[in-house]
Structure formats: C-alpha cells, structure tokens
Amino acid sequence: MTTTNLQQGYIGTYTKGDSKGIYRFTLNSAEGRITDIQAVAALENPTYLSLSHDKKHLYSVVKDGPAGGLAAYSISEDGDLMPINRQLSEGSSPCHVSIDSNQQFVFSANYHKGTVESFLLNPEDGSIQPAASIMQHEGSGPDPRQEKPHVHYAGLTPDEKYLAAVDLGTDSLTTYEVATDGKLTKAHLLPMKAGSGPRHLTFHPNGILAYLMTEFSSEVIVLRYHPENGHFTEVQYISTLPEDFNENNQGSAIHISADGRFVYAGNRGHNSIAVFHVEETGELSFLEHTSTEGDWPRDFEIDPSGKYIVASNQESSNLVLFARDENTGKLTLLQSDITVPYPVCVKFLGN
C-alpha cells in the first residue's frame, strides 16, 4: 500500500493491558498525520521486528508459554501478516532480531540468556530453520543489572562480513564472522567503559563509522569499524542528557539519517530524543533535545522520505509524529495523541 504519500509501518508491543501483538499504521506524508492503527498479528510480546529487504516477510521476537524465539510472517499486498512458522526454545524470548540483505539469515539477541543466535532462512517461503549457531557470552559488569551477560542487539556490519553483538551486561561489543552455513566464529571483542551498559548500534552510510547507544550512562559512543578484520575502535563518548539532569534515565534507541549528517538518540526518563550533528571527523556535536510527549520512549524510526520521525512511548501507550528538517536535523511536533498499547519497536515497510 506504499504510495508517494502513504507509508505503512508496524509496531511491536508488550502484550499487557489491551495490547494484542503487532500493529499496523499508515503515515500520510502529504498531511503529516498517522492514521489507520490496527492489530494485524496476535502473538505474545513481539517487542522487536525486522522486515526483509524485499518487503515480503516480517520477523518478530515472540514469547510462547515457557518458550521464546522468533516468528516468521509473510506480508500481503494490503499489509496484513500471515504466519509462516516459529523457531522456539525453552526459556526467555529474545529482545532483538535482524536479517541480512540477501534474506539468507536471521539473527537474534537474547537479553536474559546472554546469547546470540543465527538461523538460516528457507529461500522458498521465508520460513526460519533451526538455529545454526548459538553463542553464549560470559562475564559481568559493576552495575547491579550486570550480574551476567545481557546481549541487547545483534546486527550485521555494512559489508555483511561480520555480526556485531552489543552486550549490556558485560560492557562489550563482540564481532562474529558469519559463514555461508550460518555458523558464527568470534572475531573480536571490544571492551567499553565499565558500567556504561551498551545497548544498540547504528552504522553511518559510509560503512566505517558507527554509533552505539548506552543504557546506563546515557551516552553515544562513536566507533570506527575496521572491515579488514572486524575490529572496532572507540573515537568519542558524548552524553545524551542535559548536564543538570540527575533523575533516572535509561538510553534507548539510536538511528542516523540516510545522508549521515544527523544522529538521534532516545532517552527514557528524560523522555526526549537527543539530536546530534555529525562532524567531518565523524564525531558528534549536540544540537537539541526534543520532548517525546509521553513516558519511556523505547524506540523511534525515520520514515523512508527522511522528513518524519515516529516515536513510541512505551509506558504512556502513544506514538508521536515529528516533522524532521533535513537541513538542520531538528524536529517539530505534529501529532502525539496516537494510541497504541505499550509500543516498543517501530519499523517502516518502505525502509
């Protein structure tokens, strides 16, 4: 249903309260409005989603009774989701899922188990095959929540040679080489500032710079990726909070504009999106904070046109639409009364 003015997106949620599972929405970019919120898949705690590059399949984390894992859906022409299959194992469900550009692999990060898992996809129907690799992290950190590994993100590097796994529990970034059969082999481990709680990662369009959001210290870590061996090196740490803010905050999502000029980072507690300008060196300079008009902004996404950002406030159960100035990077509130119960992840079908 994607046209010049209509962009379709999906919302993953926590299925508590009135939440049914995965929701669909439409962004009318001509009017600057979000409409047509509707539940399209009933499943438990689909907190993170990933869309295949041909836009024919959606993959979700899922809880299923005492088990957890991944669920595969096909996407119809009108945006409805039709279940294909699930891959489940005993214990907690993952918190993150991602896919490669050729739709051969899907990867998951499991916060509670401290694992990274890789799966092959069936090229005929997009179904998920049994796990090809399960990598167990080890270690801990100084914060009480760092009693063990907590892998929060697992996504491919831009060249798709390596899988980058961000571990909040051990303050580290691990890269794995990905074989054609989906097997993972550890290539490098980058330790980060103790107690910072690394959470999510996004890459610059140049494929060399990367920006990592920390949950505990509320910072963006600027990284340089070395494709020859899968290593990362640290370039800069910069806070996402005002100097005088001393209340509880947990960093959340991080995204970069398609032109690589602006980085956006979410603050849960301060309830804002911090906006940064990318300098010629790749380092960041702070521009502004924009209120998310709600409580606990878990995620947000830049729409395919680059002119809008949709943010999800988990605890106030609302989506927020901002206009994004492509020249200055700054955000302007358009709409904040969009009700979705306990929203977590935002994905556009056109991205």
Tab-separated table of C-alpha atoms in Angstrom:
chain	number	residue	atom	x	y	z
A	1	MET	CA	0.000	0.000	0.000
A	2	THR	CA	3.064	2.272	-0.135
A	3	THR	CA	2.496	5.239	-2.447
A	4	THR	CA	4.148	8.626	-2.718
A	5	ASN	CA	2.122	9.990	0.192
A	6	LEU	CA	1.219	6.858	2.159
A	7	GLN	CA	3.869	4.986	4.124
A	8	GLN	CA	2.934	1.866	6.021
A	9	GLY	CA	4.629	0.805	9.222
A	10	TYR	CA	4.464	-1.770	12.000
A	11	ILE	CA	4.645	-1.521	15.783
A	12	GLY	CA	5.892	-4.270	18.070
A	13	THR	CA	4.471	-4.177	21.610
A	14	TYR	CA	4.469	-5.686	25.054
A	15	THR	CA	1.226	-7.655	25.222
A	16	LYS	CA	-0.006	-6.394	28.555
A	17	GLY	CA	-3.128	-4.320	29.121
A	18	ASP	CA	-5.086	-4.076	25.871
A	19	SER	CA	-2.239	-4.961	23.534
A	20	LYS	CA	-2.931	-7.738	21.047
A	21	GLY	CA	0.520	-8.074	19.418
A	22	ILE	CA	1.786	-6.421	16.217
A	23	TYR	CA	0.003	-3.282	14.993
A	24	ARG	CA	-0.010	-1.564	11.615
A	25	PHE	CA	-0.207	2.174	10.954
A	26	THR	CA	-0.226	4.484	7.943
A	27	LEU	CA	1.727	7.733	7.703
A	28	ASN	CA	0.159	10.231	5.327
A	29	SER	CA	3.174	12.361	4.461
A	30	ALA	CA	1.096	14.857	2.477
A	31	GLU	CA	-0.990	15.684	5.547
A	32	GLY	CA	1.604	14.902	8.228
A	33	ARG	CA	-0.742	12.526	10.049
A	34	ILE	CA	-0.720	8.957	11.288
A	35	THR	CA	-3.951	7.029	10.785
A	36	ASP	CA	-5.386	3.532	10.449
A	37	ILE	CA	-3.982	1.895	13.588
A	38	GLN	CA	-4.994	-1.760	13.649
A	39	ALA	CA	-3.799	-5.053	15.099
A	40	VAL	CA	-2.508	-7.375	12.371
A	41	ALA	CA	-0.942	-10.299	14.277
A	42	ALA	CA	-1.853	-11.808	17.647
A	43	LEU	CA	1.239	-13.062	19.479
A	44	GLU	CA	2.857	-12.591	22.863
A	45	ASN	CA	5.433	-9.844	23.397
A	46	PRO	CA	6.528	-9.106	19.814
A	47	THR	CA	8.839	-6.421	21.181
A	48	TYR	CA	11.215	-6.224	18.217
A	49	LEU	CA	10.596	-6.629	14.489
A	50	SER	CA	12.684	-6.877	11.333
A	51	LEU	CA	11.496	-6.633	7.720
A	52	SER	CA	13.077	-8.471	4.795
A	53	HIS	CA	14.638	-6.262	2.132
A	54	ASP	CA	12.120	-7.322	-0.494
A	55	LYS	CA	9.339	-6.333	1.962
A	56	LYS	CA	7.675	-9.720	1.623
A	57	HIS	CA	8.427	-11.047	5.113
A	58	LEU	CA	8.387	-9.813	8.700
A	59	TYR	CA	10.296	-11.478	11.535
A	60	SER	CA	9.382	-10.908	15.168
A	61	VAL	CA	10.660	-11.990	18.548
A	62	VAL	CA	7.938	-13.963	20.329
A	63	LYS	CA	7.107	-15.490	23.696
A	64	ASP	CA	5.128	-18.719	23.599
A	65	GLY	CA	4.318	-20.010	27.088
A	66	PRO	CA	7.546	-21.208	28.732
A	67	ALA	CA	9.432	-20.877	25.431
A	68	GLY	CA	10.688	-17.987	23.349
A	69	GLY	CA	12.131	-17.416	19.912
A	70	LEU	CA	11.327	-15.989	16.506
A	71	ALA	CA	8.169	-15.905	14.388
A	72	ALA	CA	8.049	-15.516	10.594
A	73	TYR	CA	5.204	-13.826	8.680
A	74	SER	CA	4.502	-13.130	5.043
A	75	ILE	CA	3.272	-9.626	4.179
A	76	SER	CA	0.266	-9.380	1.878
A	77	GLU	CA	-0.192	-6.570	-0.642
A	78	ASP	CA	-2.506	-4.722	1.742
A	79	GLY	CA	-0.051	-5.115	4.641
A	80	ASP	CA	-1.726	-7.945	6.514
A	81	LEU	CA	0.533	-10.510	8.187
A	82	MET	CA	0.141	-14.238	7.601
A	83	PRO	CA	2.027	-16.646	9.894
A	84	ILE	CA	4.635	-18.959	8.346
A	85	ASN	CA	6.421	-20.676	11.252
A	86	ARG	CA	8.240	-20.241	14.554
A	87	GLN	CA	11.552	-21.398	15.971
A	88	LEU	CA	11.311	-21.727	19.756
A	89	SER	CA	13.461	-22.912	22.633
A	90	GLU	CA	12.873	-23.194	26.359
A	91	GLY	CA	13.343	-20.007	28.346
A	92	SER	CA	13.002	-16.296	27.766
A	93	SER	CA	12.385	-14.810	24.344
A	94	PRO	CA	14.989	-12.699	22.509
A	95	CYS	CA	14.931	-8.889	22.601
A	96	HIS	CA	16.288	-8.171	19.102
A	97	VAL	CA	16.029	-9.659	15.614
A	98	SER	CA	17.745	-8.689	12.340
A	99	ILE	CA	18.117	-10.041	8.799
A	100	ASP	CA	20.742	-9.894	6.047
A	101	SER	CA	20.102	-8.129	2.739
A	102	ASN	CA	20.024	-11.374	0.741
A	103	GLN	CA	17.444	-12.911	3.094
A	104	GLN	CA	19.604	-15.936	3.839
A	105	PHE	CA	19.993	-15.440	7.593
A	106	VAL	CA	18.142	-14.083	10.585
A	107	PHE	CA	19.896	-13.260	13.857
A	108	SER	CA	18.610	-12.830	17.396
A	109	ALA	CA	19.995	-11.356	20.620
A	110	ASN	CA	18.728	-12.775	23.895
A	111	TYR	CA	18.979	-10.374	26.838
A	112	HIS	CA	18.036	-12.906	29.511
A	113	LYS	CA	20.061	-15.853	28.230
A	114	GLY	CA	23.098	-13.800	27.164
A	115	THR	CA	23.202	-15.472	23.763
A	116	VAL	CA	23.498	-14.610	20.086
A	117	GLU	CA	21.785	-16.987	17.680
A	118	SER	CA	21.873	-17.363	13.892
A	119	PHE	CA	19.292	-19.108	11.701
A	120	LEU	CA	19.121	-19.972	8.021
A	121	LEU	CA	16.006	-18.907	6.108
A	122	ASN	CA	14.210	-21.108	3.609
A	123	PRO	CA	14.511	-19.242	0.260
A	124	GLU	CA	11.233	-20.711	-0.986
A	125	ASP	CA	8.881	-19.441	1.701
A	126	GLY	CA	10.936	-17.344	4.143
A	127	SER	CA	10.477	-19.824	6.991
A	128	ILE	CA	13.062	-19.977	9.776
A	129	GLN	CA	15.145	-23.149	10.025
A	130	PRO	CA	16.579	-24.457	13.323
A	131	ALA	CA	19.440	-22.488	14.885
A	132	ALA	CA	22.749	-22.779	13.016
A	133	SER	CA	24.782	-21.237	15.854
A	134	ILE	CA	24.186	-20.344	19.492
A	135	MET	CA	26.984	-18.243	21.000
A	136	GLN	CA	26.958	-17.950	24.797
A	137	HIS	CA	28.519	-14.790	26.241
A	138	GLU	CA	30.385	-14.786	29.550
A	139	GLY	CA	31.198	-12.130	32.133
A	140	SER	CA	29.567	-9.368	34.161
A	141	GLY	CA	29.826	-5.663	34.990
A	142	PRO	CA	29.776	-3.327	38.017
A	143	ASP	CA	26.105	-2.305	37.838
A	144	PRO	CA	23.582	-4.474	39.764
A	145	ARG	CA	21.849	-5.229	36.444
A	146	GLN	CA	25.134	-6.515	35.020
A	147	GLU	CA	25.199	-9.716	37.055
A	148	LYS	CA	25.613	-11.710	33.835
A	149	PRO	CA	25.711	-11.166	30.054
A	150	HIS	CA	22.713	-9.364	28.552
A	151	VAL	CA	23.003	-9.259	24.756
A	152	HIS	CA	20.722	-6.450	23.545
A	153	TYR	CA	21.495	-6.161	19.823
A	154	ALA	CA	22.885	-8.359	17.032
A	155	GLY	CA	23.138	-6.899	13.533
A	156	LEU	CA	25.406	-7.249	10.523
A	157	THR	CA	28.152	-4.811	9.648
A	158	PRO	CA	27.505	-2.876	6.394
A	159	ASP	CA	29.708	-5.239	4.367
A	160	GLU	CA	27.779	-8.146	5.947
A	161	LYS	CA	31.024	-9.981	6.716
A	162	TYR	CA	30.530	-9.784	10.458
A	163	LEU	CA	27.745	-9.814	13.020
A	164	ALA	CA	28.092	-7.116	15.704
A	165	ALA	CA	26.683	-8.132	19.097
A	166	VAL	CA	26.188	-5.480	21.786
A	167	ASP	CA	26.260	-6.802	25.368
A	168	LEU	CA	24.745	-4.553	28.053
A	169	GLY	CA	25.752	-6.963	30.833
A	170	THR	CA	29.467	-7.138	30.055
A	171	ASP	CA	30.053	-3.639	28.614
A	172	SER	CA	31.328	-5.059	25.345
A	173	LEU	CA	30.896	-5.259	21.582
A	174	THR	CA	31.694	-8.633	20.037
A	175	THR	CA	32.044	-9.285	16.319
A	176	TYR	CA	31.443	-12.693	14.780
A	177	GLU	CA	32.402	-13.884	11.324
A	178	VAL	CA	29.353	-15.324	9.514
A	179	ALA	CA	29.903	-18.432	7.374
A	180	THR	CA	27.708	-19.399	4.425
A	181	ASP	CA	26.052	-22.091	6.556
A	182	GLY	CA	25.163	-19.517	9.221
A	183	LYS	CA	27.839	-20.640	11.671
A	184	LEU	CA	29.316	-17.865	13.816
A	185	THR	CA	33.001	-17.593	14.745
A	186	LYS	CA	34.226	-14.982	17.234
A	187	ALA	CA	36.477	-12.396	15.563
A	188	HIS	CA	36.956	-9.596	18.111
A	189	LEU	CA	35.785	-8.239	21.464
A	190	LEU	CA	35.880	-4.526	22.263
A	191	PRO	CA	35.552	-3.700	25.978
A	192	MET	CA	33.804	-0.408	26.738
A	193	LYS	CA	33.576	1.899	29.735
A	194	ALA	CA	32.657	-0.148	32.809
A	195	GLY	CA	29.045	0.272	33.842
A	196	SER	CA	28.012	2.102	30.660
A	197	GLY	CA	25.585	-0.627	29.556
A	198	PRO	CA	25.914	-0.713	25.728
A	199	ARG	CA	22.506	-1.251	24.133
A	200	HIS	CA	22.032	-0.548	20.406
A	201	LEU	CA	24.175	0.239	17.368
A	202	THR	CA	23.689	2.063	14.065
A	203	PHE	CA	26.126	2.488	11.170
A	204	HIS	CA	26.972	5.589	9.152
A	205	PRO	CA	26.211	5.287	5.405
A	206	ASN	CA	29.972	5.343	4.747
A	207	GLY	CA	30.183	1.859	6.307
A	208	ILE	CA	33.129	2.803	8.536
A	209	LEU	CA	31.686	4.912	11.351
A	210	ALA	CA	29.205	3.506	13.864
A	211	TYR	CA	27.256	4.992	16.749
A	212	LEU	CA	26.433	2.990	19.860
A	213	MET	CA	23.843	3.984	22.486
A	214	THR	CA	24.457	3.110	26.131
A	215	GLU	CA	21.570	2.451	28.502
A	216	PHE	CA	23.145	3.120	31.904
A	217	SER	CA	25.462	6.062	31.203
A	218	SER	CA	23.155	7.609	28.551
A	219	GLU	CA	25.941	8.236	26.064
A	220	VAL	CA	26.612	7.783	22.382
A	221	ILE	CA	29.908	6.068	21.689
A	222	VAL	CA	31.355	6.917	18.290
A	223	LEU	CA	33.177	3.919	16.825
A	224	ARG	CA	35.346	3.208	13.817
A	225	TYR	CA	34.797	-0.129	12.099
A	226	HIS	CA	37.755	-1.920	10.503
A	227	PRO	CA	36.356	-4.176	7.747
A	228	GLU	CA	39.661	-5.923	7.141
A	229	ASN	CA	39.373	-7.820	10.439
A	230	GLY	CA	36.000	-6.977	12.003
A	231	HIS	CA	37.508	-4.900	14.790
A	232	PHE	CA	36.067	-1.675	16.266
A	233	THR	CA	37.904	1.190	17.947
A	234	GLU	CA	36.471	3.964	20.116
A	235	VAL	CA	36.515	7.565	18.865
A	236	GLN	CA	34.277	9.613	21.209
A	237	TYR	CA	31.851	9.444	24.150
A	238	ILE	CA	29.123	12.120	24.294
A	239	SER	CA	26.207	12.418	26.728
A	240	THR	CA	22.591	12.373	25.546
A	241	LEU	CA	21.386	14.270	28.656
A	242	PRO	CA	21.463	17.885	29.886
A	243	GLU	CA	24.232	18.490	32.424
A	244	ASP	CA	21.724	19.407	35.146
A	245	PHE	CA	19.518	16.311	34.736
A	246	ASN	CA	20.051	13.976	37.714
A	247	GLU	CA	16.944	11.785	37.673
A	248	ASN	CA	16.642	8.212	36.434
A	249	ASN	CA	17.301	7.817	32.723
A	250	GLN	CA	17.897	4.807	30.523
A	251	GLY	CA	19.171	5.267	26.986
A	252	SER	CA	17.095	3.506	24.334
A	253	ALA	CA	17.190	3.610	20.529
A	254	ILE	CA	19.684	5.218	18.170
A	255	HIS	CA	19.252	5.988	14.460
A	256	ILE	CA	21.060	8.013	11.798
A	257	SER	CA	19.667	9.984	8.863
A	258	ALA	CA	20.143	8.477	5.405
A	259	ASP	CA	22.582	11.249	4.435
A	260	GLY	CA	24.728	10.525	7.507
A	261	ARG	CA	24.501	14.110	8.809
A	262	PHE	CA	22.411	13.635	11.957
A	263	VAL	CA	22.214	11.086	14.765
A	264	TYR	CA	19.143	10.697	17.010
A	265	ALA	CA	19.210	9.020	20.437
A	266	GLY	CA	16.319	8.196	22.772
A	267	ASN	CA	16.191	8.996	26.495
A	268	ARG	CA	13.763	7.064	28.719
A	269	GLY	CA	13.263	9.078	31.885
A	270	HIS	CA	14.227	12.446	30.440
A	271	ASN	CA	11.647	11.409	27.811
A	272	SER	CA	13.367	13.032	24.877
A	273	ILE	CA	15.202	12.473	21.643
A	274	ALA	CA	18.694	13.964	21.629
A	275	VAL	CA	19.733	15.324	18.236
A	276	PHE	CA	23.394	15.438	17.152
A	277	HIS	CA	25.217	16.769	14.106
A	278	VAL	CA	27.868	14.526	12.532
A	279	GLU	CA	31.089	16.485	12.022
A	280	GLU	CA	33.570	15.802	9.200
A	281	THR	CA	35.621	13.649	11.582
A	282	GLY	CA	32.562	11.518	12.353
A	283	GLU	CA	32.409	12.855	15.903
A	284	LEU	CA	29.141	14.289	17.196
A	285	SER	CA	28.145	17.760	18.342
A	286	PHE	CA	24.929	18.230	20.317
A	287	LEU	CA	22.075	20.181	18.697
A	288	GLU	CA	18.926	19.891	20.825
A	289	HIS	CA	16.578	17.814	22.960
A	290	THR	CA	13.001	17.273	21.765
A	291	SER	CA	10.327	16.024	24.176
A	292	THR	CA	8.630	12.794	23.128
A	293	GLU	CA	5.330	13.990	24.631
A	294	GLY	CA	4.932	10.811	26.660
A	295	ASP	CA	6.613	8.369	29.014
A	296	TRP	CA	9.510	5.996	28.296
A	297	PRO	CA	10.353	6.414	24.571
A	298	ARG	CA	11.508	2.897	23.748
A	299	ASP	CA	12.104	3.318	20.035
A	300	PHE	CA	11.635	5.606	17.037
A	301	GLU	CA	12.181	5.430	13.297
A	302	ILE	CA	12.915	7.873	10.477
A	303	ASP	CA	10.401	7.389	7.665
A	304	PRO	CA	11.602	6.429	4.147
A	305	SER	CA	11.309	10.024	2.887
A	306	GLY	CA	13.545	11.281	5.701
A	307	LYS	CA	11.012	14.007	6.508
A	308	TYR	CA	9.366	12.425	9.559
A	309	ILE	CA	10.186	10.543	12.750
A	310	VAL	CA	7.711	8.283	14.545
A	311	ALA	CA	8.489	7.610	18.223
A	312	SER	CA	6.908	5.070	20.587
A	313	ASN	CA	6.273	5.900	24.260
A	314	GLN	CA	6.003	2.527	25.970
A	315	GLU	CA	4.502	3.498	29.322
A	316	SER	CA	2.084	6.201	28.114
A	317	SER	CA	0.969	3.979	25.190
A	318	ASN	CA	1.214	6.594	22.469
A	319	LEU	CA	3.004	7.162	19.197
A	320	VAL	CA	4.358	10.605	18.383
A	321	LEU	CA	4.918	12.060	14.924
A	322	PHE	CA	7.580	14.704	14.268
A	323	ALA	CA	8.494	16.585	11.137
A	324	ARG	CA	12.257	16.427	10.544
A	325	ASP	CA	14.095	19.352	8.976
A	326	GLU	CA	16.510	17.675	6.576
A	327	ASN	CA	18.844	20.704	6.588
A	328	THR	CA	19.089	21.342	10.335
A	329	GLY	CA	18.164	17.891	11.664
A	330	LYS	CA	15.749	19.429	14.159
A	331	LEU	CA	12.309	18.038	14.998
A	332	THR	CA	8.873	19.690	15.154
A	333	LEU	CA	5.923	18.039	16.894
A	334	LEU	CA	2.984	17.233	14.632
A	335	GLN	CA	0.900	14.642	16.487
A	336	SER	CA	1.079	12.968	19.905
A	337	ASP	CA	-2.382	11.521	20.531
A	338	ILE	CA	-1.901	8.265	18.589
A	339	THR	CA	-2.927	5.421	20.892
A	340	VAL	CA	-1.084	2.090	20.689
A	341	PRO	CA	-0.862	-0.046	23.862
A	342	TYR	CA	2.696	-0.442	25.206
A	343	PRO	CA	4.519	0.204	21.929
A	344	VAL	CA	8.168	-0.808	21.659
A	345	CYS	CA	9.554	-1.167	18.127
A	346	VAL	CA	8.769	0.979	15.052
A	347	LYS	CA	9.506	-0.258	11.509
A	348	PHE	CA	8.515	1.245	8.149
A	349	LEU	CA	7.690	-1.106	5.295
A	350	GLY	CA	9.399	1.275	2.873
A	351	ASN	CA	12.754	1.413	4.669
